[in-house]
Coordinates of C-alpha atoms and ligand atoms in Angstrom, one line a residue:
M1 CA -36.1 70.9 -33.9
Y2 CA -33.0 70.7 -32.2
K3 CA -32.6 74.2 -30.9
K4 CA -36.3 73.6 -29.3
Y5 CA -35.0 70.4 -28.1
D6 CA -31.8 71.8 -26.9
I7 CA -34.2 74.8 -24.7
L8 CA -36.6 72.2 -23.1
V9 CA -33.5 70.3 -22.3
E10 CA -32.3 73.7 -20.7
D11 CA -35.4 74.6 -19.5
F12 CA -36.0 71.1 -17.6
R13 CA -32.3 71.2 -16.4
S14 CA -33.2 74.7 -14.9
R15 CA -36.3 75.8 -14.2
A16 CA -38.2 72.2 -14.0
R17 CA -36.6 70.5 -11.8
P18 CA -38.2 70.3 -7.8
P19 CA -41.2 68.9 -8.8
F20 CA -38.7 65.9 -10.3
E21 CA -37.3 65.1 -7.9
G22 CA -37.3 61.8 -6.3
S23 CA -38.3 60.3 -10.0
N24 CA -36.2 57.8 -11.1
P25 CA -34.1 58.7 -14.6
G26 CA -36.9 56.1 -16.2
Q27 CA -39.8 58.3 -15.7
L28 CA -37.6 61.6 -16.5
L29 CA -36.8 60.3 -19.5
S30 CA -40.5 59.7 -20.4
A31 CA -41.7 63.0 -19.2
L32 CA -38.6 64.3 -21.5
K33 CA -39.6 62.2 -24.2
M34 CA -43.6 63.0 -23.9
A35 CA -43.0 66.7 -23.9
T36 CA -40.4 67.3 -26.7
E37 CA -43.6 65.4 -29.3
D38 CA -45.4 67.9 -27.5
L39 CA -42.8 70.6 -28.5
T40 CA -43.8 69.2 -33.4
K41 CA -46.8 70.4 -31.9
H42 CA -46.9 73.9 -30.9
V43 CA -47.7 74.0 -27.4
S44 CA -46.3 76.3 -25.8
M45 CA -43.3 76.0 -23.0
E46 CA -45.7 76.3 -20.1
E47 CA -48.4 73.6 -20.6
V48 CA -45.0 70.9 -21.6
L49 CA -43.5 72.2 -18.6
A50 CA -46.9 72.0 -16.6
K51 CA -47.8 68.7 -18.3
M52 CA -44.3 66.9 -17.4
R53 CA -45.3 68.0 -13.8
G54 CA -48.3 66.6 -14.0
E55 CA -46.6 63.5 -15.9
V56 CA -44.6 62.9 -12.8
E57 CA -46.1 63.6 -9.8
H58 CA -49.3 61.8 -11.4
E59 CA -47.3 58.4 -10.7
G60 CA -47.0 59.4 -7.2
H61 CA -43.4 61.0 -7.0
G62 CA -44.7 64.4 -5.7
E63 CA -43.7 64.7 -2.4
S64 CA -45.3 67.2 -0.3
H65 CA -43.1 70.2 1.4
V66 CA -43.7 73.3 3.8
F67 CA -41.5 76.3 4.5
V68 CA -41.6 77.9 8.1
I69 CA -40.8 81.0 8.1
L70 CA -39.5 81.7 11.7
G71 CA -39.5 85.7 11.9
A72 CA -42.3 86.2 9.7
S73 CA -43.0 88.8 10.8
G74 CA -40.2 90.6 10.2
D75 CA -38.1 92.5 7.9
L76 CA -36.5 89.9 5.9
A77 CA -39.7 87.9 5.9
K78 CA -41.3 90.3 4.6
K79 CA -39.2 92.7 2.0
K80 CA -37.0 89.5 0.5
I81 CA -38.7 85.6 1.9
Y82 CA -42.1 85.9 0.7
P83 CA -41.7 87.5 -2.5
T84 CA -39.2 85.4 -3.0
L85 CA -41.9 82.1 -2.0
W86 CA -44.7 84.2 -4.1
W87 CA -42.0 84.6 -7.7
L88 CA -41.1 81.0 -6.9
F89 CA -44.2 79.7 -6.7
R90 CA -46.0 82.0 -9.1
D91 CA -43.5 80.9 -12.0
G92 CA -44.8 77.2 -11.5
L93 CA -40.9 76.8 -10.0
L94 CA -42.0 74.5 -6.8
P95 CA -42.8 71.1 -5.9
H96 CA -46.4 71.4 -5.9
K97 CA -48.2 70.5 -3.1
T98 CA -45.4 72.9 -1.3
Y99 CA -47.5 75.2 2.3
F100 CA -45.9 77.9 3.7
I101 CA -46.0 78.0 7.4
G102 CA -45.1 81.8 9.2
Y103 CA -44.1 81.6 12.8
A104 CA -43.5 85.0 15.0
R105 CA -44.1 86.2 18.5
T106 CA -46.1 88.8 17.2
K107 CA -49.9 87.9 16.3
L108 CA -50.6 88.2 13.3
T109 CA -53.0 86.8 10.7
V110 CA -52.2 85.8 6.7
E111 CA -54.1 88.2 5.9
N112 CA -51.8 90.8 7.7
V113 CA -48.6 89.5 6.5
Q114 CA -49.9 89.5 3.4
K115 CA -50.6 93.5 3.3
N116 CA -47.1 93.9 4.6
C117 CA -45.3 91.7 2.2
L118 CA -47.1 93.4 -0.5
P119 CA -45.6 96.4 -1.4
Y120 CA -42.5 94.2 -2.2
M121 CA -44.0 91.7 -4.2
K122 CA -43.8 93.1 -7.2
V123 CA -47.8 91.7 -8.2
K124 CA -49.3 92.2 -11.6
D125 CA -52.5 92.8 -11.8
S126 CA -53.3 90.2 -14.3
E127 CA -52.1 87.9 -10.9
T128 CA -54.1 88.6 -8.6
E129 CA -56.0 85.1 -8.2
K130 CA -52.2 83.4 -8.6
L131 CA -50.9 85.6 -5.5
K132 CA -55.3 84.3 -3.7
E133 CA -53.8 80.5 -4.6
F134 CA -50.0 80.8 -2.8
F135 CA -51.9 83.2 -0.3
K136 CA -54.3 80.2 0.8
L137 CA -51.4 77.9 0.5
N138 CA -49.9 79.7 3.3
E139 CA -51.0 79.8 7.6
Y140 CA -49.4 82.2 10.5
V141 CA -48.2 80.6 14.1
A142 CA -47.5 83.1 16.9
G143 CA -45.0 81.8 19.2
S144 CA -42.6 82.0 21.4
Y145 CA -38.9 81.0 20.8
D146 CA -37.7 80.0 23.5
K147 CA -40.6 77.9 24.5
T148 CA -41.0 74.1 23.3
Q149 CA -44.3 74.0 23.7
D150 CA -45.0 76.6 20.6
F151 CA -43.0 74.9 18.8
V152 CA -45.3 72.2 19.5
Q153 CA -48.0 74.2 18.1
L154 CA -46.1 75.2 15.2
N155 CA -45.4 70.5 14.8
K156 CA -48.9 70.3 14.7
A157 CA -49.5 72.9 11.9
I158 CA -47.0 71.1 10.5
E159 CA -48.5 67.8 10.6
Q160 CA -51.7 69.1 9.4
K161 CA -50.3 68.8 5.7
G162 CA -49.2 65.3 5.6
S163 CA -45.9 63.9 5.5
A164 CA -43.5 66.2 4.4
N165 CA -40.1 67.3 4.1
R166 CA -39.4 70.5 5.4
I167 CA -37.6 73.6 5.1
F168 CA -37.0 75.8 8.3
Y169 CA -36.0 79.5 7.5
M170 CA -34.4 80.9 10.1
A171 CA -35.5 85.2 9.3
L172 CA -34.2 86.1 13.1
P173 CA -31.9 87.5 14.8
P174 CA -28.8 86.3 15.9
S175 CA -30.0 86.4 19.8
V176 CA -32.9 83.8 18.8
F177 CA -30.9 81.6 16.3
E178 CA -29.8 78.5 19.5
A179 CA -33.0 78.8 21.7
V180 CA -35.1 78.0 18.2
T181 CA -32.7 75.1 16.4
L182 CA -33.1 73.5 19.7
N183 CA -37.2 73.9 19.9
I184 CA -36.6 72.3 16.4
K185 CA -34.8 69.9 16.8
A186 CA -36.5 68.3 19.9
V187 CA -40.0 68.4 17.7
C188 CA -40.4 69.7 14.4
M189 CA -38.6 67.4 12.1
S190 CA -39.7 65.2 9.9
K191 CA -39.9 61.8 10.0
G192 CA -39.4 58.7 8.4
D193 CA -37.8 58.6 4.4
K194 CA -38.4 62.9 4.6
W195 CA -36.0 65.1 5.3
T196 CA -35.6 68.8 7.5
R197 CA -33.2 71.3 6.0
I198 CA -32.4 74.8 7.7
V199 CA -31.5 78.0 6.1
V200 CA -29.0 80.1 8.8
E201 CA -29.2 83.7 7.5
K202 CA -25.6 85.6 9.0
P203 CA -24.8 87.2 10.5
F204 CA -22.7 83.8 11.5
G205 CA -21.4 84.9 14.6
K206 CA -19.1 88.4 15.8
D207 CA -16.0 86.6 15.7
L208 CA -13.7 83.3 15.1
E209 CA -15.0 82.3 19.2
S210 CA -18.6 83.6 18.6
S211 CA -18.6 81.6 15.3
N212 CA -17.0 78.4 16.0
Q213 CA -19.6 78.1 19.2
L214 CA -23.0 79.4 17.1
S215 CA -21.0 76.3 14.3
Q216 CA -20.7 73.9 17.6
H217 CA -24.0 74.3 18.9
L218 CA -25.7 73.4 15.5
S219 CA -23.5 71.0 14.7
A220 CA -24.0 69.5 17.3
L221 CA -27.8 69.4 16.0
F222 CA -28.4 69.2 12.4
K223 CA -25.3 67.4 10.2
E224 CA -23.6 69.6 7.3
E225 CA -26.0 68.7 4.6
E226 CA -28.6 70.2 6.6
L227 CA -27.2 72.8 7.2
Y228 CA -27.7 76.1 4.9
R229 CA -25.4 78.9 5.7
I230 CA -26.8 81.4 3.3
D231 CA -24.2 84.1 1.6
H232 CA -26.7 85.8 -0.6
Y233 CA -24.3 87.2 -2.7
L234 CA -23.3 83.6 -4.4
G235 CA -27.0 83.2 -5.7
K236 CA -26.4 86.1 -7.8
E237 CA -26.0 85.8 -11.6
M238 CA -22.0 87.3 -12.3
V239 CA -21.3 85.6 -9.2
Q240 CA -22.4 82.1 -10.2
N241 CA -20.8 83.0 -13.4
L242 CA -16.9 83.2 -12.0
M243 CA -16.6 79.6 -12.5
V244 CA -17.8 79.4 -16.0
L245 CA -16.0 82.5 -17.0
R246 CA -12.6 81.2 -15.7
F247 CA -13.0 77.7 -16.2
G248 CA -15.2 77.6 -19.3
N249 CA -12.7 79.5 -21.3
R250 CA -9.3 78.2 -22.8
I251 CA -7.7 82.1 -22.5
F252 CA -7.7 82.7 -19.5
S253 CA -6.5 79.5 -17.7
P254 CA -3.5 79.9 -18.7
I255 CA -2.6 84.2 -17.9
W256 CA -5.3 83.5 -14.3
N257 CA -1.6 84.0 -12.1
R258 CA 1.4 85.7 -10.8
E259 CA 3.4 86.1 -13.7
N260 CA 0.2 88.7 -15.5
I261 CA -1.9 89.7 -12.7
A262 CA -0.7 93.5 -10.4
S263 CA -3.6 93.3 -8.7
I264 CA -7.6 92.8 -8.0
V265 CA -10.2 94.5 -6.6
I266 CA -12.9 93.4 -5.6
S267 CA -15.7 96.7 -4.5
F268 CA -18.8 96.8 -3.6
K269 CA -20.4 100.6 -2.6
E270 CA -23.8 101.4 -1.8
P271 CA -25.1 105.1 -2.2
F272 CA -27.1 104.9 1.0
G273 CA -26.0 105.1 4.5
T274 CA -27.9 102.9 7.3
Q275 CA -31.1 104.6 7.1
G276 CA -32.6 103.8 10.6
R277 CA -30.8 100.2 10.8
G278 CA -28.1 102.1 12.7
G279 CA -28.7 100.2 15.6
Y280 CA -27.8 96.7 14.2
F281 CA -25.4 98.1 11.8
D282 CA -23.3 99.7 14.5
E283 CA -22.7 96.1 16.7
F284 CA -21.1 94.8 13.6
G285 CA -19.6 97.4 10.8
I286 CA -18.7 97.0 7.0
L287 CA -15.8 93.7 8.3
R288 CA -19.2 92.2 9.1
D289 CA -21.4 93.6 7.6
V290 CA -20.0 92.6 3.7
M291 CA -16.4 92.2 3.7
Q292 CA -15.7 89.4 5.5
N293 CA -19.0 87.4 3.7
H294 CA -19.6 88.8 0.5
L295 CA -16.2 90.8 -1.0
L296 CA -14.3 87.5 0.9
Q297 CA -16.8 84.8 -1.2
I298 CA -16.2 86.6 -4.4
L299 CA -12.5 86.3 -3.9
T300 CA -12.5 82.6 -3.3
L301 CA -14.4 82.2 -6.7
V302 CA -11.8 84.8 -8.9
A303 CA -8.7 82.5 -7.4
M304 CA -9.6 78.7 -6.0
E305 CA -8.3 76.2 -8.6
K306 CA -10.0 74.3 -10.3
P307 CA -12.4 72.1 -8.8
P308 CA -11.9 68.2 -10.1
S309 CA -16.1 68.8 -10.9
T310 CA -19.0 71.0 -10.0
H311 CA -20.6 68.9 -6.6
A312 CA -21.0 70.7 -3.8
E313 CA -18.1 69.3 -1.7
D314 CA -15.2 69.9 -4.4
I315 CA -16.1 73.3 -5.3
R316 CA -16.2 74.1 -1.5
N317 CA -12.4 71.9 -0.6
E318 CA -10.8 74.8 -3.3
K319 CA -12.1 77.5 -1.2
V320 CA -11.4 76.1 1.5
K321 CA -7.5 75.6 0.7
V322 CA -7.5 78.8 -0.7
L323 CA -8.5 80.5 2.4
K324 CA -6.2 78.3 4.8
S325 CA -3.5 80.1 2.0
I326 CA -4.9 83.9 3.8
P327 CA -2.9 85.6 6.3
P328 CA -4.7 87.9 8.4
P329 CA -4.6 91.3 6.9
D330 CA -1.4 93.5 8.3
I331 CA -2.8 96.8 9.4
K332 CA -0.8 99.1 7.0
N333 CA -3.0 97.1 4.8
V334 CA -6.4 98.6 5.7
V335 CA -8.1 101.4 5.8
L336 CA -10.9 102.6 7.7
G337 CA -13.9 105.0 6.9
Q338 CA -17.5 106.5 8.8
Y339 CA -19.3 109.0 6.6
V340 CA -19.9 112.3 7.5
G341 CA -22.8 114.2 6.4
D342 CA -23.0 116.6 2.8
P343 CA -23.5 120.6 4.3
N344 CA -24.9 120.6 0.8
G345 CA -26.5 117.3 0.1
E346 CA -30.2 116.8 0.3
G347 CA -31.8 114.6 2.4
E348 CA -30.2 112.2 4.5
A349 CA -27.3 113.0 2.7
K350 CA -26.9 116.0 4.6
L351 CA -26.6 113.3 7.2
G352 CA -23.5 111.7 8.4
Y353 CA -23.5 108.2 10.6
L354 CA -23.5 109.8 13.9
D355 CA -26.4 111.6 13.7
D356 CA -28.1 108.9 13.0
P357 CA -30.2 108.5 16.6
T358 CA -29.9 105.0 16.7
V359 CA -25.3 104.8 16.5
P360 CA -24.4 105.4 20.1
K361 CA -22.2 109.1 20.1
G362 CA -18.6 108.9 19.2
S363 CA -19.3 105.1 17.6
I364 CA -16.0 104.6 16.0
T365 CA -17.9 101.4 13.3
P366 CA -16.5 101.6 10.3
T367 CA -19.0 102.1 7.5
F368 CA -16.4 102.1 4.9
A369 CA -12.7 100.3 4.8
T370 CA -10.4 98.7 1.8
V371 CA -8.5 96.3 3.1
V372 CA -5.5 94.4 1.2
L373 CA -5.3 90.5 1.4
F374 CA -2.3 88.5 0.3
V375 CA -3.3 84.7 -1.4
K376 CA 0.3 82.8 -0.2
N377 CA 0.3 80.4 -3.1
E378 CA 2.4 79.5 -6.0
R379 CA -1.0 81.0 -7.9
W380 CA -0.6 83.6 -6.8
D381 CA 2.3 85.2 -4.1
G382 CA 2.5 89.0 -3.8
V383 CA -0.4 89.8 -5.6
P384 CA -3.3 92.1 -3.4
F385 CA -6.2 91.7 -3.6
I386 CA -8.2 95.1 -2.5
L387 CA -11.7 94.5 -1.3
R388 CA -13.6 97.6 -0.7
C389 CA -17.0 98.2 1.0
G390 CA -19.0 100.7 1.9
K391 CA -21.9 102.9 2.9
A392 CA -22.8 106.7 1.6
L393 CA -20.6 106.8 -1.7
N394 CA -21.1 107.8 -4.8
E395 CA -22.5 104.9 -6.2
R396 CA -24.1 101.9 -6.0
K397 CA -22.2 99.1 -8.0
A398 CA -20.4 95.6 -7.1
E399 CA -17.4 94.8 -9.7
V400 CA -14.2 92.6 -9.8
R401 CA -11.5 94.3 -12.0
V402 CA -8.7 92.1 -12.5
Q403 CA -5.4 94.6 -13.2
F404 CA -3.2 92.8 -15.7
R405 CA 0.7 93.7 -15.3
D406 CA 2.2 96.5 -18.0
V407 CA 2.8 94.9 -21.6
A408 CA 6.8 94.1 -21.1
G409 CA 9.2 95.4 -24.0
D410 CA 6.5 98.1 -25.2
I411 CA 7.2 99.5 -28.8
F412 CA 5.3 102.5 -28.4
P413 CA 5.3 106.2 -27.5
S414 CA 5.9 105.8 -23.6
G415 CA 2.1 106.4 -21.6
E416 CA -0.2 105.3 -24.3
V417 CA -0.2 101.9 -23.7
K418 CA -2.2 101.2 -20.8
R419 CA -2.9 98.2 -18.2
N420 CA -6.0 95.4 -19.4
E421 CA -8.4 95.5 -17.2
L422 CA -11.0 92.6 -16.8
V423 CA -13.8 94.1 -15.1
I424 CA -17.1 91.9 -14.0
R425 CA -20.4 94.0 -12.7
V426 CA -21.8 92.6 -10.6
Q427 CA -24.4 95.1 -10.1
P428 CA -26.2 96.7 -11.0
S429 CA -26.4 96.1 -14.8
E430 CA -24.6 93.4 -15.1
A431 CA -21.9 93.1 -18.0
I432 CA -17.4 91.5 -18.1
Y433 CA -15.4 94.0 -20.5
M434 CA -11.8 93.3 -21.2
K435 CA -10.2 97.2 -20.8
M436 CA -8.0 96.5 -23.9
M437 CA -6.1 98.3 -26.5
A438 CA -6.4 98.6 -29.9
K439 CA -5.8 101.1 -33.1
T440 CA -7.6 103.9 -33.0
P441 CA -9.9 103.6 -36.2
G442 CA -8.9 105.1 -39.4
M443 CA -5.8 106.8 -41.0
S444 CA -4.1 107.0 -37.2
I445 CA -1.5 105.3 -36.8
N446 CA -1.5 105.8 -33.0
C447 CA -3.5 103.1 -29.9
E448 CA -6.3 103.8 -27.8
E449 CA -7.6 102.0 -24.6
S450 CA -11.2 100.6 -25.6
E451 CA -13.0 97.4 -25.2
L452 CA -14.2 93.5 -25.7
D453 CA -17.1 94.2 -24.3
L454 CA -20.2 91.3 -22.7
T455 CA -23.5 93.8 -22.0
Y456 CA -26.1 91.5 -20.5
G457 CA -29.2 93.6 -20.9
S458 CA -28.0 94.0 -25.0
R459 CA -26.4 90.4 -25.4
Y460 CA -29.2 88.4 -24.0
R461 CA -32.7 90.8 -24.0
G462 CA -35.1 89.6 -22.2
V463 CA -33.4 87.2 -20.4
N464 CA -35.4 87.3 -17.0
M465 CA -32.9 87.4 -14.4
P466 CA -33.6 85.8 -11.7
D467 CA -33.3 87.7 -7.8
A468 CA -30.3 86.2 -6.0
Y469 CA -32.9 84.4 -3.5
E470 CA -35.1 83.1 -5.7
R471 CA -32.1 81.1 -6.9
L472 CA -30.5 79.6 -3.1
I473 CA -34.0 79.0 -2.3
L474 CA -34.5 76.6 -4.9
D475 CA -31.3 75.4 -4.2
V476 CA -32.7 74.5 -0.7
F477 CA -35.6 72.5 -2.0
M478 CA -33.0 70.6 -4.4
G479 CA -31.1 69.8 -2.0
S480 CA -27.6 71.6 -4.0
Q481 CA -25.6 73.6 -1.3
I482 CA -22.9 74.7 -3.9
H483 CA -23.9 78.2 -3.5
F484 CA -24.0 77.8 0.3
V485 CA -20.9 78.4 3.2
R486 CA -20.3 75.2 4.9
S487 CA -18.6 75.2 8.9
D488 CA -14.6 75.4 7.8
E489 CA -15.3 77.7 4.8
L490 CA -16.6 80.2 8.0
Y491 CA -13.7 79.0 10.3
E492 CA -11.2 81.0 7.6
A493 CA -13.1 83.7 7.1
W494 CA -13.1 84.6 11.0
R495 CA -9.3 83.8 11.2
I496 CA -8.3 86.0 8.9
F497 CA -10.6 88.8 10.1
T498 CA -10.4 88.4 14.0
P499 CA -7.3 89.7 14.2
L500 CA -8.7 92.7 12.5
L501 CA -11.5 93.4 14.3
H502 CA -9.9 92.6 17.3
H503 CA -8.0 95.4 16.9
I504 CA -10.7 97.5 16.6
E505 CA -12.4 96.8 19.2
Y506 CA -9.6 96.9 21.5
N507 CA -7.2 100.2 20.4
K508 CA -9.7 101.7 19.3
P509 CA -8.2 103.7 15.8
K510 CA -10.4 106.7 14.5
P511 CA -12.1 105.8 11.4
I512 CA -11.3 109.0 8.7
E513 CA -13.9 110.9 7.7
Y514 CA -15.9 110.8 3.7
V515 CA -18.6 112.5 3.2
Y516 CA -21.7 111.0 2.3
G517 CA -21.9 110.3 -1.7
S518 CA -18.0 110.4 -2.0
R519 CA -16.1 107.8 -3.5
G520 CA -14.8 107.5 0.7
P521 CA -11.1 108.6 2.3
K522 CA -8.6 109.3 -0.5
E523 CA -6.3 107.3 1.6
S524 CA -7.8 103.8 0.5
D525 CA -6.5 105.4 -3.2
E526 CA -3.1 105.9 -1.8
L527 CA -3.2 102.2 -1.0
M528 CA -4.7 100.7 -3.7
L529 CA -2.2 102.3 -5.7
K530 CA 0.8 100.6 -3.4
S531 CA -0.6 97.7 -4.1
D532 CA 0.0 97.9 -7.4
F533 CA -3.7 99.7 -9.4
R534 CA -3.1 102.3 -11.5
Y535 CA -5.8 104.8 -12.2
T536 CA -5.3 106.8 -14.6
G537 CA -8.9 108.2 -15.5
S538 CA -8.5 108.0 -19.6
Y539 CA -9.9 105.3 -20.0
I540 CA -13.5 106.4 -21.6
W541 CA -16.5 104.2 -22.2
K542 CA -18.5 104.7 -25.7
S543 CA -22.0 102.4 -24.9
T544 CA -23.0 101.0 -28.1
S545 CA -25.5 103.3 -28.4
M546 CA -23.7 106.1 -28.5
A547 CA -21.5 104.0 -30.7
L548 CA -24.5 103.2 -33.4
A549 CA -26.3 107.2 -33.2
Q550 CA -22.6 108.8 -34.4
Ligands
NDP1 N1 -20.4 97.2 -20.4 C1 -20.1 98.5 -20.1 O1 -21.1 98.9 -19.4 C2 -19.3 99.1 -20.2 C3 -19.5 100.5 -19.3 N2 -18.5 100.7 -19.1 C4 -18.6 101.8 -18.3 O2 -17.2 103.6 -18.2 C5 -17.3 103.4 -17.0 C6 -15.8 103.6 -17.2 O3 -15.4 102.3 -16.6 P1 -14.5 101.7 -15.4 O4 -14.2 100.0 -16.0 O5 -15.1 102.5 -14.3 O6 -12.4 102.2 -16.2 P2 -12.2 104.1 -15.4 O7 -10.9 103.5 -15.5 O8 -12.8 105.4 -15.6 O9 -12.6 103.6 -14.0 C7 -11.6 102.1 -13.1 C8 -12.3 102.9 -11.7 O10 -11.8 102.6 -11.3 C9 -12.0 104.0 -9.8 N3 -10.9 105.1 -9.6 C10 -11.9 106.3 -10.2 N4 -10.6 107.2 -10.0 C11 -10.0 106.2 -9.2 C12 -8.3 106.8 -8.2 N5 -8.4 108.2 -8.1 N6 -7.5 106.1 -7.6 C13 -8.1 104.5 -7.6 N7 -9.3 104.4 -8.3 C14 -10.3 105.4 -9.2 C15 -13.5 104.1 -10.3 O11 -14.1 103.1 -8.6 P3 -14.4 103.6 -7.8 O12 -15.1 105.3 -7.6 O13 -15.2 102.4 -7.8 O14 -13.7 103.1 -7.4 C16 -13.5 103.9 -11.2 O15 -14.9 103.0 -11.5 C17 -18.1 103.0 -16.0 O16 -19.6 103.6 -15.8 C18 -18.2 101.9 -17.1 O17 -19.7 100.8 -15.9 C19 -17.2 100.7 -19.5 C20 -16.9 99.5 -20.1 C21 -18.1 98.1 -21.0
LIG2 O1 -25.8 91.4 3.1 C1 -26.2 92.9 2.3 O2 -26.2 92.9 2.0 C2 -26.8 94.7 1.4 C3 -26.4 94.2 -0.4 O3 -27.1 93.3 -0.8 P1 -27.2 93.8 -2.1 O4 -27.9 92.1 -2.4 O5 -28.7 94.6 -2.7 O6 -26.8 94.5 -2.7 C4 -26.6 95.9 2.3 O7 -27.1 96.1 2.0 C5 -26.5 95.4 3.6 O8 -25.9 96.2 4.6 C6 -25.8 93.9 3.9 O9 -26.3 93.1 5.2

């Protein structure tokens, strides 16, 4: 009974929050009590949750919400936003009275939208009725981004849903951000006690100056608590896990510092090139596309001090403090690369970045970068944080690799003892493993590299791992800003990277060529070695299934 109760409370906390927003604790408690009684009668969890929702909403606390997708005809909307809304709806995680309105210049119908999105929605045969229900709640309004009159029409469509909280998701190119936000502010804000939230997608500017301009524009229109700047890496399971790993385990805090850690590598690798997005990519390059946001956000969670609580502002205050301690990188600690085609490769691999017809001729935009940053504070002074990211590499991987210092006063034969490494694999196949030395089992007296292994696929078999966007969009409904970027974080992130970006723009250093499908330029490995990261190549991973088979 207790176990079931714990599961229920957990489920209640993690999955059922939005429908209960606005309900008072007494109502929630009675709903919970009623649900636990049901558990003893072997009612399924879905039924229990449905009943709990019904109970609270019956008492008049189910608020209406309208979710507006601006740029509804575009790629992001089609591939990510509509599918995410569908999954949340399908799993009963959205407030009951939630309506969806797509808005874009292209004249479309809801049927068109459905057709465009369907390949990305992963709909099972058994879910077709539910899918119909979802699209019945959808509407589409065509209009321009700069005509207030068109937003008046959009507002009318929203008002037809009654008094409702409003979420505006900006799945739009930055060129129209300003016009759209001005129009939302002018004619689309919610009335009375209902709230309005604006979700902004990167890029948040191109450098410190343009980002500041955008921030000033947005802060003149909206309060910070109305703004949700998405960095979708903050919605990934293992990125969210970093705080628990660090602050929920006694074993890590005493060694999480310059006395014990030699270097930290934060990597992002993709096995494909620009795939026809070269036009967009060339304007930004890998530093703005991945490093200045995703990798730097991970760095802050790895390096920050323990916040006083898990409240969004407490966490974000600590993240800002870390960023303030990071000076811009020294150019000698930077390696930039650009991929060239592999003559022996197949399909896209034959083509280099410059072969993409949407990329300007002779472009020097980096598609690979390794940058070493230093956090100048008491905990981290002198520890290299090596950020590495690239397109068209040998694998898909995102991970944090914390390499510990050599064992002092080693008593084992020279070279046997290797450095410990804590690896947090963000994707693919989430895992945390600590590479460590152990005695070779059996009669041997040698030691060998082994690991403590927490592989999510086997430890949490059957657990549904939500997509990053699912968690983040749900957070917007709930009003939780923990996993969103605050304006001062953004300011610091651009302060760190703008000198390097300007150096590339004005001095035009030629990136080092690397072959499509390789690990990137060898100069990157050399920089890592110089930055106290040791790769021995001696570690052999035997997965549990392999070990059992022997
Ligand atoms: N739970 C699990 O699923 C576990 C899986 N494993 C697997 O075992 C394998 C090996 O483990 P891993 O932790 O990668 O250990 P390794 O020591 O073998 O490799 C460490 C990393 O070093 C990088 N590297 C390779 N060559 C060089 C070089 N010349 N200079 C600098 N860096 C280099 C590689 O990453 P890059 O190419 O990105 O530079 C590599 O991933 C991996 O496939 C891992 O996923 C291990 C433990 C647990
Ligand atoms: O923000 C971006 O991220 C994706 C990679 O995201 P992932 O969740 O698939 O790891 C990257 O492909 C894209 O270039 C970049 O803009």
